[in-house]
C-alpha positions in Angstrom: 171.0 190.8 67.8 170.8 187.1 67.0 167.4 185.5 66.9 167.0 182.5 69.2 165.6 179.5 67.2 164.5 176.1 68.4 164.5 173.4 65.7 162.8 170.7 67.7 159.0 170.7 67.1 158.3 170.0 70.8 160.3 173.1 71.9 158.4 175.3 69.4 155.1 174.0 70.7 156.0 174.6 74.3 157.2 178.1 73.5 154.0 178.9 71.6 152.0 177.5 74.4 153.8 179.6 76.9 153.3 182.7 74.8 149.6 182.0 74.5 149.3 181.5 78.3 151.1 184.8 78.8 148.9 186.8 76.5 145.6 185.2 77.4 145.0 187.3 80.6 145.2 190.5 78.6 142.8 189.0 76.0 140.5 187.8 78.7 140.3 191.2 80.3 139.5 192.9 77.0 136.9 190.2 76.1 135.4 190.5 79.6 135.0 194.2 79.2 132.8 193.6 76.1 130.3 191.1 77.6 127.3 191.3 79.8 126.9 189.4 83.1 125.3 186.4 81.5 128.2 185.8 79.2 130.8 186.5 81.9 129.5 184.0 84.4 127.4 181.4 82.5 127.3 181.1 78.8 130.7 182.3 77.6 133.2 183.1 80.4 136.5 182.4 78.4 135.8 183.0 74.7 135.2 186.0 72.5 132.0 188.1 73.1 129.1 187.0 71.0 128.1 190.7 70.8 130.7 193.4 71.4 129.1 195.7 74.0 131.2 198.9 73.6 128.6 200.6 75.7 130.3 199.1 78.8 133.1 201.6 78.2 130.6 204.5 78.0 129.0 203.3 81.2 132.3 203.0 83.0 133.4 206.5 81.9 130.2 208.4 82.3 128.2 206.7 85.1 131.1 206.6 87.6 133.9 208.9 88.6 136.5 207.2 86.4 137.8 210.4 84.7 138.5 211.9 88.2 140.2 208.7 89.4 142.2 208.5 86.2 143.4 212.1 86.4 144.4 211.6 90.1 146.4 208.4 89.2 148.2 210.2 86.4 149.1 213.2 88.6 150.4 211.0 91.4 152.3 208.6 89.2 153.9 211.2 86.9 155.1 213.4 89.8 156.4 210.2 91.7 158.3 209.1 88.6 159.9 212.6 88.0 161.1 213.1 91.6 162.0 209.5 92.4 164.2 209.3 89.3 165.7 212.7 89.8 166.7 212.1 93.4 167.9 208.5 92.7 170.1 209.3 89.8 171.8 212.2 91.6 172.3 210.1 94.7 173.6 207.1 92.7 176.1 209.3 90.8 177.4 210.8 94.1 178.0 207.4 95.7 179.2 205.6 92.6 181.6 208.1 91.0 182.7 210.4 93.9 184.9 209.7 96.8 183.6 211.0 100.1 183.5 209.8 103.7 180.6 207.4 104.6 179.5 207.1 100.9 179.5 203.3 101.2 177.5 203.4 104.5 175.0 205.8 103.1 174.5 203.6 100.0 173.9 200.6 102.2 171.4 202.6 104.3 169.5 203.5 101.2 169.5 199.9 99.9 168.0 198.7 103.2 164.9 200.6 102.4 164.0 197.9 99.9 163.5 195.4 102.7 161.0 197.5 104.7 157.5 196.2 104.2 154.7 198.6 103.7 152.7 197.2 106.6 155.4 198.2 109.1 155.2 201.9 108.3 151.5 202.2 107.9 150.7 203.6 111.4 153.8 205.9 111.7 153.1 207.2 108.2 149.5 208.0 109.0 150.6 209.9 112.1 153.3 211.8 110.2 150.8 212.8 107.5 148.3 214.0 110.1 151.0 216.0 112.0 152.3 217.6 108.8 148.7 218.4 107.7 149.2 216.4 104.5 146.3 214.0 104.9 143.8 213.9 102.0 146.1 215.6 99.5 148.3 214.5 96.6 151.4 214.8 98.7 150.1 212.2 101.2 150.6 209.6 98.4 153.5 211.2 96.4 155.9 211.5 99.4 155.7 207.9 100.5 155.7 206.6 96.9 158.9 208.5 96.3 160.5 207.2 99.5 159.6 203.6 98.6 160.9 203.8 95.1 164.2 205.5 95.9 166.0 202.4 97.2 165.5 200.2 94.1 166.0 203.1 91.7 169.3 204.0 93.4 170.5 200.4 93.3 169.8 200.2 89.5 171.4 203.5 88.7 174.4 202.7 90.9 175.1 199.5 89.0 175.0 201.4 85.7 177.2 204.2 86.8 179.7 201.7 88.1 179.8 200.1 84.7 180.8 203.3 82.9 184.6 203.5 82.3 186.4 206.2 84.3 188.2 207.2 81.1 185.1 209.0 79.8 185.0 211.3 82.8 188.7 211.9 82.6 188.4 212.8 78.9 185.6 215.2 79.7 187.6 216.8 82.5 190.6 217.2 80.2 188.3 219.0 77.7 187.3 221.4 80.4 183.9 220.1 81.4 182.7 220.8 84.9 181.3 218.1 87.1 177.8 219.2 86.2 178.5 219.3 82.4 180.1 215.8 82.8 177.0 214.5 84.6 174.4 215.9 82.3 176.2 215.7 78.9 178.2 212.5 79.4 176.9 210.3 82.1 173.1 210.7 81.8 173.0 209.8 78.1 175.0 206.7 78.8 172.4 205.4 81.3 169.3 206.1 79.2 168.3 202.4 79.2 168.3 202.2 82.9 166.2 205.5 83.2 163.7 204.1 80.7 163.5 200.9 82.7 163.0 202.7 86.0 160.3 204.9 84.5 158.2 201.8 83.8 158.9 200.2 87.2 158.2 203.3 89.3 155.2 204.3 87.2 153.7 200.8 87.6 154.4 200.8 91.4 152.7 204.2 91.8 149.9 203.4 89.4 148.9 200.1 91.0 149.6 201.0 94.7 146.6 200.3 96.9 147.3 199.9 100.7 148.7 203.4 101.3 146.0 205.0 99.2 143.4 203.0 101.0 144.7 204.2 104.4 145.4 207.8 103.7 142.8 208.9 101.1 139.2 209.2 102.1 138.2 212.2 100.0 136.3 211.2 96.9 137.9 213.8 94.6 141.4 212.5 95.4 140.9 208.7 95.0 143.1 206.9 92.6 142.0 204.2 90.1 142.7 201.2 92.4 140.5 202.8 95.1 137.9 203.7 92.5 137.7 200.1 91.2 137.1 198.9 94.8 134.1 201.1 95.3 133.0 200.5 91.7 132.5 196.9 92.6 130.4 197.8 95.6 128.2 200.4 93.9 127.7 198.7 90.6 127.9 195.1 91.6 125.5 193.9 88.9 127.4 195.5 86.0 130.5 193.4 85.7 131.0 194.3 82.0 131.4 198.0 82.9 133.8 197.0 85.7 135.9 195.1 83.1 135.9 198.2 80.9 137.1 200.3 83.9 140.0 197.8 84.4 140.9 197.9 80.7 141.0 201.7 80.8 143.2 201.5 83.9 145.6 199.2 82.1 146.1 201.4 79.0 148.7 203.9 80.4 151.0 201.1 81.6 150.7 199.3 78.2 151.5 202.5 76.3 154.4 203.3 78.5 155.9 199.9 78.0 155.4 200.1 74.2 157.2 203.5 74.2 160.2 202.3 76.3 160.4 198.6 75.5 163.5 199.0 73.3 165.3 200.9 76.0 164.3 198.2 78.5 165.8 195.5 76.3 169.0 197.5 76.0 169.1 197.8 79.8 169.0 194.0 80.1 171.9 193.6 77.7 175.4 193.4 79.1 177.4 196.5 78.3 174.4 198.6 77.3 175.3 201.4 79.7 178.4 202.1 77.8 176.8 201.8 74.4 173.9 204.1 75.4 
């Protein structure tokens, strides 16, 4: 891969300035989590902490229900990622590589789901969850999260499947591979970059989701981290350093996930990556 270089000093300064502005919110959040209230609001709101107060993390972890919220968020997000991607990749393969009646109409119907705002389905969703006796359970979040992520995931996988040459499937067929062997041994490895990208997108969407969780979860033991942070502010309104520590803890899984799959995401954004794998 060629490295993009700018020889003009002004361009370099602008790029470095943009990079610093992009990284600063992360730096501010970490610094904020290591300060007390006086530093956060009065003496030192934007700089490094004068004294690193790591006890804020201990307070956030032990004095509030952060471990329970963290566990709930992990369960909901991981299950959502697994089932969303499994359903989406199977559906995308069926509409992208197989010829069957109404495949185009079904694909369009699935894509329309991306344009349905969450606010529109709030009341019908609450009624459905009540009638199916799913309220205040993990499924009351997992089912709608999967439904909301299916459209975008299907669209992404469909594009990648369409970019794979038909010759590869024909060669596998000549070698005696069944359709299942072709799918799992030939097609899936080719779209690894798109799978890695969607893991990050779907995980982020489920991890940070707030309106549906706010409406459907009232049981304390099932609250996710975004809900926990809301009530954290209400109960510990004078300890903003501990709240910053809780926000930093909440951000760690997404940062780790991006670090793990960043190379695959870059490949997904490269033209022709689906074929190269």
